[in-house]
GROMACS .gro file of C-alpha atoms in nm:
model
  353
    1MET     CA    1   1.741 -13.003  -9.037
    2SER     CA    2   1.336 -13.081  -8.994
    3LYS     CA    3   1.084 -13.164  -9.324
    4LEU     CA    4   0.784 -12.886  -9.276
    5PRO     CA    5   0.485 -13.080  -9.451
    6LEU     CA    6   0.388 -12.984  -9.794
    7PHE     CA    7  -0.005 -12.916  -9.618
    8PRO     CA    8  -0.001 -12.853  -9.235
    9SER     CA    9  -0.409 -12.768  -9.240
   10LEU     CA   10  -0.480 -13.062  -9.442
   11VAL     CA   11  -0.249 -13.285  -9.152
   12LEU     CA   12  -0.394 -13.104  -8.912
   13ALA     CA   13  -0.748 -13.210  -9.023
   14LEU     CA   14  -0.661 -13.526  -9.010
   15LEU     CA   15  -0.530 -13.551  -8.685
   16VAL     CA   16  -0.806 -13.323  -8.500
   17VAL     CA   17  -1.106 -13.558  -8.533
   18PRO     CA   18  -1.404 -13.435  -8.277
   19PRO     CA   19  -1.515 -13.706  -8.046
   20ALA     CA   20  -1.862 -13.650  -8.134
   21SER     CA   21  -1.765 -13.766  -8.557
   22LEU     CA   22  -1.641 -14.067  -8.409
   23LEU     CA   23  -1.984 -14.067  -8.173
   24ALA     CA   24  -2.172 -14.095  -8.449
   25GLN     CA   25  -1.982 -14.356  -8.637
   26THR     CA   26  -1.923 -14.614  -8.402
   27PRO     CA   27  -2.118 -14.786  -8.297
   28GLU     CA   28  -2.031 -14.857  -7.895
   29ARG     CA   29  -2.173 -15.255  -7.734
   30PHE     CA   30  -2.282 -15.307  -7.355
   31THR     CA   31  -2.379 -15.650  -7.226
   32VAL     CA   32  -2.739 -15.667  -7.011
   33GLY     CA   33  -2.737 -15.972  -6.752
   34GLY     CA   34  -2.984 -16.071  -6.574
   35ASP     CA   35  -3.378 -16.232  -6.635
   36ARG     CA   36  -3.556 -15.891  -6.675
   37ILE     CA   37  -3.384 -15.634  -6.933
   38ALA     CA   38  -3.491 -15.273  -6.966
   39VAL     CA   39  -3.362 -15.022  -7.236
   40TYR     CA   40  -3.463 -14.641  -7.135
   41ASP     CA   41  -3.415 -14.344  -7.477
   42LEU     CA   42  -3.484 -14.014  -7.518
   43ALA     CA   43  -3.485 -13.945  -7.827
   44GLY     CA   44  -3.392 -14.162  -8.111
   45GLU     CA   45  -3.415 -14.495  -8.333
   46ILE     CA   46  -3.375 -14.857  -8.203
   47SER     CA   47  -3.450 -15.196  -8.344
   48VAL     CA   48  -3.518 -15.485  -8.190
   49VAL     CA   49  -3.317 -15.818  -8.338
   50PRO     CA   50  -3.222 -16.133  -8.254
   51GLY     CA   51  -2.922 -16.183  -8.024
   52THR     CA   52  -2.760 -16.517  -7.963
   53GLY     CA   53  -2.589 -16.635  -7.621
   54PRO     CA   54  -2.707 -16.545  -7.222
   55ASP     CA   55  -2.724 -16.219  -7.261
   56VAL     CA   56  -2.946 -15.867  -7.431
   57VAL     CA   57  -2.657 -15.677  -7.599
   58VAL     CA   58  -2.704 -15.314  -7.692
   59GLU     CA   59  -2.538 -15.122  -7.938
   60VAL     CA   60  -2.563 -14.743  -7.866
   61THR     CA   61  -2.433 -14.510  -8.140
   62ARG     CA   62  -2.478 -14.192  -8.002
   63ALA     CA   63  -2.521 -13.857  -8.274
   64GLY     CA   64  -2.558 -13.495  -8.308
   65ALA     CA   65  -2.297 -13.222  -8.229
   66ASP     CA   66  -2.312 -13.256  -7.860
   67ALA     CA   67  -2.309 -13.600  -7.891
   68GLY     CA   68  -1.975 -13.681  -7.650
   69GLN     CA   69  -2.221 -13.490  -7.357
   70LEU     CA   70  -2.471 -13.809  -7.388
   71LYS     CA   71  -2.433 -14.079  -7.095
   72VAL     CA   72  -2.467 -14.461  -7.098
   73GLU     CA   73  -2.547 -14.657  -6.756
   74VAL     CA   74  -2.602 -15.031  -6.644
   75SER     CA   75  -2.741 -15.132  -6.361
   76PRO     CA   76  -2.993 -15.330  -6.122
   77ILE     CA   77  -3.267 -15.071  -6.120
   78ARG     CA   78  -3.575 -15.194  -5.821
   79ASN     CA   79  -3.465 -15.571  -6.014
   80VAL     CA   80  -3.439 -15.555  -6.330
   81SER     CA   81  -3.091 -15.460  -6.551
   82THR     CA   82  -3.163 -15.186  -6.668
   83LEU     CA   83  -2.918 -14.972  -6.936
   84ARG     CA   84  -3.003 -14.578  -6.973
   85ILE     CA   85  -2.908 -14.252  -7.182
   86MET     CA   86  -2.835 -14.033  -6.991
   87PHE     CA   87  -2.874 -13.690  -7.147
   88PRO     CA   88  -2.780 -13.382  -6.918
   89GLN     CA   89  -2.967 -13.134  -6.990
   90ASP     CA   90  -3.288 -13.030  -6.988
   91ARG     CA   91  -3.373 -12.910  -7.317
   92ILE     CA   92  -3.255 -13.172  -7.581
   93ILE     CA   93  -3.247 -13.093  -7.998
   94TYR     CA   94  -3.401 -13.400  -8.204
   95PRO     CA   95  -3.394 -13.263  -8.534
   96GLN     CA   96  -3.508 -13.535  -8.743
   97ARG     CA   97  -3.750 -13.554  -9.071
   98ASN     CA   98  -3.978 -13.871  -8.904
   99TRP     CA   99  -4.093 -13.601  -8.640
  100SER     CA  100  -4.112 -13.277  -8.595
  101GLY     CA  101  -4.247 -13.005  -8.282
  102GLN     CA  102  -4.184 -13.078  -7.900
  103SER     CA  103  -4.257 -13.371  -7.585
  104ASP     CA  104  -4.233 -13.316  -7.270
  105PHE     CA  105  -4.127 -13.518  -7.008
  106ARG     CA  106  -4.066 -13.619  -6.697
  107VAL     CA  107  -3.688 -13.855  -6.626
  108ARG     CA  108  -3.634 -13.980  -6.312
  109ASP     CA  109  -3.300 -13.916  -6.144
  110ASP     CA  110  -3.158 -14.296  -6.254
  111GLY     CA  111  -3.319 -14.152  -6.585
  112THR     CA  112  -3.577 -14.412  -6.611
  113PHE     CA  113  -3.927 -14.230  -6.712
  114GLY     CA  114  -4.300 -14.338  -6.778
  115GLY     CA  115  -4.485 -14.591  -6.520
  116SER     CA  116  -4.770 -14.451  -6.288
  117ASP     CA  117  -4.407 -14.338  -6.095
  118GLY     CA  118  -4.303 -14.113  -6.321
  119ASP     CA  119  -4.311 -13.730  -6.101
  120ARG     CA  120  -4.000 -13.904  -5.878
  121ASP     CA  121  -3.750 -13.809  -5.820
  122SER     CA  122  -3.763 -13.660  -6.180
  123ARG     CA  123  -3.724 -13.322  -6.345
  124ARG     CA  124  -3.921 -13.154  -6.690
  125ILE     CA  125  -3.683 -13.253  -6.965
  126GLN     CA  126  -3.874 -13.141  -7.314
  127VAL     CA  127  -3.715 -13.287  -7.681
  128ARG     CA  128  -3.771 -12.962  -7.946
  129SER     CA  129  -3.725 -13.060  -8.368
  130SER     CA  130  -3.547 -12.700  -8.344
  131GLY     CA  131  -3.403 -12.427  -8.074
  132SER     CA  132  -3.200 -12.384  -7.855
  133GLY     CA  133  -3.075 -12.710  -7.641
  134LEU     CA  134  -2.883 -13.017  -7.657
  135GLU     CA  135  -2.830 -13.163  -7.966
  136ALA     CA  136  -2.768 -13.476  -7.909
  137HIS     CA  137  -2.919 -13.893  -7.953
  138ALA     CA  138  -2.875 -14.273  -7.936
  139ASN     CA  139  -2.985 -14.517  -8.204
  140LEU     CA  140  -3.019 -14.838  -8.054
  141ARG     CA  141  -2.984 -15.185  -8.120
  142VAL     CA  142  -3.101 -15.382  -7.914
  143LEU     CA  143  -3.014 -15.758  -7.994
  144VAL     CA  144  -3.222 -16.039  -7.747
  145PRO     CA  145  -3.161 -16.376  -7.639
  146ALA     CA  146  -3.451 -16.585  -7.733
  147GLY     CA  147  -3.723 -16.624  -7.462
  148LYS     CA  148  -3.537 -16.308  -7.248
  149ARG     CA  149  -3.789 -16.064  -7.094
  150VAL     CA  150  -3.699 -15.737  -7.249
  151SER     CA  151  -3.863 -15.388  -7.192
  152VAL     CA  152  -3.791 -15.132  -7.455
  153ASN     CA  153  -3.843 -14.757  -7.353
  154ILE     CA  154  -3.813 -14.443  -7.631
  155GLY     CA  155  -3.981 -14.016  -7.642
  156VAL     CA  156  -3.950 -13.950  -7.925
  157GLY     CA  157  -3.796 -14.125  -8.215
  158THR     CA  158  -3.863 -14.432  -8.375
  159LEU     CA  159  -3.921 -14.837  -8.228
  160ASP     CA  160  -3.950 -15.113  -8.413
  161ALA     CA  161  -3.904 -15.485  -8.349
  162ALA     CA  162  -3.814 -15.759  -8.585
  163ASN     CA  163  -3.811 -16.207  -8.592
  164VAL     CA  164  -3.709 -16.187  -8.233
  165ASN     CA  165  -3.903 -16.456  -7.985
  166GLY     CA  166  -3.943 -16.376  -7.521
  167ASP     CA  167  -4.149 -16.112  -7.397
  168ILE     CA  168  -4.120 -15.849  -7.551
  169SER     CA  169  -4.249 -15.491  -7.458
  170LEU     CA  170  -4.182 -15.141  -7.661
  171GLU     CA  171  -4.278 -14.832  -7.539
  172ALA     CA  172  -4.317 -14.413  -7.663
  173ALA     CA  173  -4.419 -14.154  -7.528
  174SER     CA  174  -4.424 -13.991  -7.910
  175ALA     CA  175  -4.300 -14.319  -8.193
  176ASN     CA  176  -4.464 -14.503  -8.407
  177ILE     CA  177  -4.404 -14.851  -8.324
  178SER     CA  178  -4.384 -15.187  -8.534
  179ALA     CA  179  -4.347 -15.472  -8.431
  180ASP     CA  180  -4.272 -15.797  -8.691
  181HIS     CA  181  -4.296 -16.238  -8.655
  182VAL     CA  182  -4.200 -16.178  -8.327
  183ARG     CA  183  -4.272 -16.507  -8.086
  184GLY     CA  184  -4.420 -16.484  -7.733
  185SER     CA  185  -4.554 -16.278  -7.577
  186LEU     CA  186  -4.606 -15.882  -7.694
  187SER     CA  187  -4.700 -15.541  -7.523
  188ILE     CA  188  -4.687 -15.163  -7.761
  189ASP     CA  189  -4.794 -14.910  -7.612
  190THR     CA  190  -4.745 -14.567  -7.760
  191GLY     CA  191  -4.920 -14.208  -7.614
  192SER     CA  192  -4.899 -14.039  -7.982
  193GLY     CA  193  -4.839 -14.240  -8.281
  194ASP     CA  194  -4.912 -14.516  -8.492
  195VAL     CA  195  -4.842 -14.893  -8.482
  196THR     CA  196  -4.789 -15.172  -8.680
  197VAL     CA  197  -4.791 -15.532  -8.665
  198THR     CA  198  -4.731 -15.845  -8.823
  199ALA     CA  199  -4.671 -16.187  -8.820
  200VAL     CA  200  -4.753 -16.190  -8.460
  201ASP     CA  201  -4.729 -16.550  -8.270
  202GLY     CA  202  -4.837 -16.528  -7.943
  203ASP     CA  203  -5.058 -16.233  -7.644
  204LEU     CA  204  -5.032 -15.945  -7.794
  205SER     CA  205  -5.169 -15.573  -7.635
  206VAL     CA  206  -5.128 -15.260  -7.768
  207ASP     CA  207  -5.226 -14.964  -7.637
  208THR     CA  208  -5.255 -14.598  -7.793
  209GLY     CA  209  -5.339 -14.287  -7.727
  210SER     CA  210  -5.357 -14.155  -8.070
  211GLY     CA  211  -5.223 -14.352  -8.439
  212ASN     CA  212  -5.399 -14.634  -8.586
  213VAL     CA  213  -5.270 -14.918  -8.537
  214LYS     CA  214  -5.287 -15.117  -8.761
  215ILE     CA  215  -5.233 -15.554  -8.740
  216SER     CA  216  -5.196 -15.872  -9.027
  217GLY     CA  217  -5.168 -16.224  -8.862
  218ALA     CA  218  -5.227 -16.229  -8.519
  219ASN     CA  219  -5.216 -16.550  -8.363
  220GLY     CA  220  -5.254 -16.583  -7.978
  221SER     CA  221  -5.509 -16.676  -7.622
  222GLU     CA  222  -5.538 -16.353  -7.586
  223ILE     CA  223  -5.553 -16.020  -7.869
  224THR     CA  224  -5.629 -15.666  -7.666
  225ILE     CA  225  -5.592 -15.341  -7.869
  226ASP     CA  226  -5.724 -15.000  -7.704
  227THR     CA  227  -5.659 -14.679  -7.865
  228GLY     CA  228  -5.783 -14.328  -7.815
  229SER     CA  229  -5.819 -14.203  -8.098
  230GLY     CA  230  -5.811 -14.407  -8.463
  231ASP     CA  231  -5.859 -14.663  -8.679
  232VAL     CA  232  -5.830 -14.976  -8.583
  233ILE     CA  233  -5.767 -15.216  -8.833
  234GLY     CA  234  -5.702 -15.594  -8.854
  235SER     CA  235  -5.701 -15.949  -9.076
  236ASP     CA  236  -5.602 -16.315  -9.054
  237ILE     CA  237  -5.666 -16.269  -8.623
  238LYS     CA  238  -5.715 -16.651  -8.437
  239SER     CA  239  -5.716 -16.622  -8.054
  240ALA     CA  240  -5.997 -16.667  -7.774
  241HIS     CA  241  -6.020 -16.388  -7.694
  242VAL     CA  242  -5.989 -16.070  -7.922
  243ASN     CA  243  -6.073 -15.717  -7.707
  244VAL     CA  244  -6.087 -15.376  -7.957
  245ASP     CA  245  -6.188 -15.059  -7.794
  246THR     CA  246  -6.203 -14.710  -7.926
  247GLY     CA  247  -6.253 -14.401  -7.874
  248SER     CA  248  -6.271 -14.195  -8.187
  249GLY     CA  249  -6.169 -14.443  -8.479
  250ASN     CA  250  -6.312 -14.740  -8.724
  251ILE     CA  251  -6.252 -15.104  -8.684
  252ASN     CA  252  -6.203 -15.349  -9.025
  253LEU     CA  253  -6.167 -15.651  -8.944
  254ALA     CA  254  -6.148 -15.957  -9.201
  255GLY     CA  255  -6.081 -16.319  -9.170
  256ILE     CA  256  -6.192 -16.335  -8.758
  257SER     CA  257  -6.166 -16.649  -8.621
  258THR     CA  258  -6.256 -16.617  -8.209
  259ALA     CA  259  -6.447 -16.728  -7.926
  260SER     CA  260  -6.445 -16.436  -7.794
  261LEU     CA  261  -6.479 -16.086  -7.975
  262SER     CA  262  -6.648 -15.735  -7.810
  263LEU     CA  263  -6.574 -15.462  -8.056
  264ASP     CA  264  -6.621 -15.069  -7.887
  265THR     CA  265  -6.613 -14.732  -8.030
  266GLY     CA  266  -6.717 -14.396  -7.907
  267SER     CA  267  -6.768 -14.305  -8.312
  268GLY     CA  268  -6.666 -14.460  -8.567
  269ASP     CA  269  -6.805 -14.742  -8.821
  270VAL     CA  270  -6.763 -15.139  -8.768
  271GLU     CA  271  -6.731 -15.323  -9.039
  272VAL     CA  272  -6.580 -15.741  -8.934
  273GLY     CA  273  -6.566 -16.068  -9.138
  274LEU     CA  274  -6.584 -16.383  -8.898
  275THR     CA  275  -6.412 -16.744  -9.046
  276SER     CA  276  -6.555 -16.954  -8.758
  277ASP     CA  277  -6.870 -16.977  -8.506
  278THR     CA  278  -6.798 -16.725  -8.206
  279ASP     CA  279  -6.950 -16.783  -7.891
  280GLU     CA  280  -6.992 -16.449  -7.722
  281LEU     CA  281  -6.955 -16.173  -8.041
  282SER     CA  282  -7.043 -15.818  -7.838
  283VAL     CA  283  -7.036 -15.425  -8.055
  284GLU     CA  284  -7.100 -15.206  -7.966
  285THR     CA  285  -7.052 -14.795  -8.098
  286GLY     CA  286  -7.158 -14.491  -8.023
  287SER     CA  287  -7.199 -14.316  -8.392
  288GLY     CA  288  -7.153 -14.589  -8.697
  289ASN     CA  289  -7.238 -14.861  -8.893
  290VAL     CA  290  -7.201 -15.187  -8.804
  291THR     CA  291  -7.151 -15.467  -9.028
  292ILE     CA  292  -7.075 -15.834  -8.999
  293ALA     CA  293  -7.027 -16.153  -9.271
  294ILE     CA  294  -7.070 -16.446  -9.072
  295PRO     CA  295  -7.002 -16.825  -9.201
  296ALA     CA  296  -7.207 -17.021  -9.330
  297SER     CA  297  -7.170 -17.234  -8.977
  298PHE     CA  298  -7.259 -16.964  -8.755
  299GLY     CA  299  -7.477 -17.061  -8.476
  300SER     CA  300  -7.601 -16.850  -8.222
  301THR     CA  301  -7.889 -16.601  -8.062
  302ILE     CA  302  -7.896 -16.241  -8.182
  303ASP     CA  303  -8.011 -15.879  -8.056
  304LEU     CA  304  -7.924 -15.639  -8.280
  305ASP     CA  305  -8.008 -15.269  -8.150
  306THR     CA  306  -7.967 -14.884  -8.286
  307SER     CA  307  -8.142 -14.557  -8.161
  308SER     CA  308  -8.112 -14.384  -8.469
  309GLY     CA  309  -8.102 -14.638  -8.760
  310GLU     CA  310  -8.236 -15.008  -8.954
  311VAL     CA  311  -8.130 -15.315  -8.899
  312ASP     CA  312  -8.096 -15.566  -9.215
  313SER     CA  313  -8.016 -15.851  -9.271
  314GLU     CA  314  -7.903 -16.117  -9.557
  315VAL     CA  315  -7.913 -16.435  -9.388
  316SER     CA  316  -8.113 -16.624  -9.264
  317ILE     CA  317  -8.307 -16.558  -8.916
  318GLN     CA  318  -8.557 -16.757  -8.720
  319VAL     CA  319  -8.752 -16.371  -8.547
  320THR     CA  320  -8.882 -16.341  -8.237
  321ARG     CA  321  -8.889 -16.010  -8.223
  322ARG     CA  322  -8.813 -15.739  -8.491
  323GLY     CA  323  -8.882 -15.335  -8.531
  324ARG     CA  324  -8.704 -15.079  -8.793
  325GLN     CA  325  -8.488 -15.083  -8.489
  326HIS     CA  326  -8.494 -15.376  -8.319
  327LEU     CA  327  -8.419 -15.683  -8.414
  328SER     CA  328  -8.396 -16.029  -8.254
  329GLY     CA  329  -8.371 -16.399  -8.289
  330LYS     CA  330  -8.261 -16.708  -8.349
  331ILE     CA  331  -7.952 -16.811  -8.650
  332GLY     CA  332  -7.869 -17.168  -8.652
  333ASP     CA  333  -7.795 -17.416  -8.377
  334GLY     CA  334  -7.830 -17.069  -8.198
  335GLN     CA  335  -7.559 -17.236  -8.003
  336GLY     CA  336  -7.401 -16.857  -7.878
  337ARG     CA  337  -7.479 -16.466  -7.849
  338MET     CA  338  -7.380 -16.189  -8.007
  339ASP     CA  339  -7.448 -15.851  -7.933
  340ILE     CA  340  -7.496 -15.546  -8.169
  341GLU     CA  341  -7.518 -15.216  -8.064
  342THR     CA  342  -7.535 -14.805  -8.270
  343GLY     CA  343  -7.642 -14.517  -8.131
  344SER     CA  344  -7.708 -14.379  -8.477
  345GLY     CA  345  -7.679 -14.579  -8.753
  346ASP     CA  346  -7.771 -14.869  -8.968
  347VAL     CA  347  -7.632 -15.289  -8.903
  348THR     CA  348  -7.646 -15.526  -9.076
  349LEU     CA  349  -7.568 -15.920  -9.122
  350ARG     CA  350  -7.424 -16.048  -9.436
  351ALA     CA  351  -7.357 -16.394  -9.552
  352VAL     CA  352  -6.972 -16.414  -9.629
  353ARG     CA  353  -6.966 -16.515  -9.970
   0.00000   0.00000   0.00000
């Protein structure tokens, strides 16, 4: 005579575990070999961290009530070894605390998105924070060996990189991006989201359609920052060339050492503290005050202009022309060149104290 379990419902619950729950708890590992690597994920959180061995390894954790419907594909696309998270439906629900609203994407049949050919062989996918649809996303951990060329792309979520060494590209449609202690070339691009960069050693490019940019510690031959709308705050930056352009937002830079500095904002104040001499310094703002703090060793010919505002200097200048809204002359040895122009706002030169 067979014995029945004392708690049959409990035994059944232990034996029957929903596949989505298992997927949400267990990372899957995928090896992506080759000289150039790309990763695509429409919704989730991605961390880029150091790896060992010859290849990039991506740990994928699928999550959400419909996580079991997500697929992972790895194959070459346009000569790039590419991992893609494949979303089978056209409406994705991603209910996360750090994001709300909706974003629309053109996703190609191979699971890639973005770039200049975004509409080729593509379908429209909408990611929403609530409503009906496929409730699924994937969290990724991308392990990058030193010296690799890797492009990581996310639609909605968060993207961060820390302690990696290589040619790194971080791109997002709507996500905050952070990079900490990255060596090598670093490119960051987000359509909407804040960017935070700390202790980067190498060329740096940051582009955001809408979002603030904060940089603390950067050392490279080229540093370029472009934001359609948002403030740019930087400190401890050393570079041969620094270029900052914002359509609308303040620019505040401290501890800047560069041979060439170009700053442009359509509307916003500009404040810069230099720690060394420059060969070229150009500042332009449509509306906003401009304040430049220069060291005692600074030398340059200067032209300061404001259409509506005042020009003032507390450093010694050999003046060749001076008016209420214009000042020309020479500081120190006059070897460099400084051009500052604001449509509406004051222009002030200060001595570094």
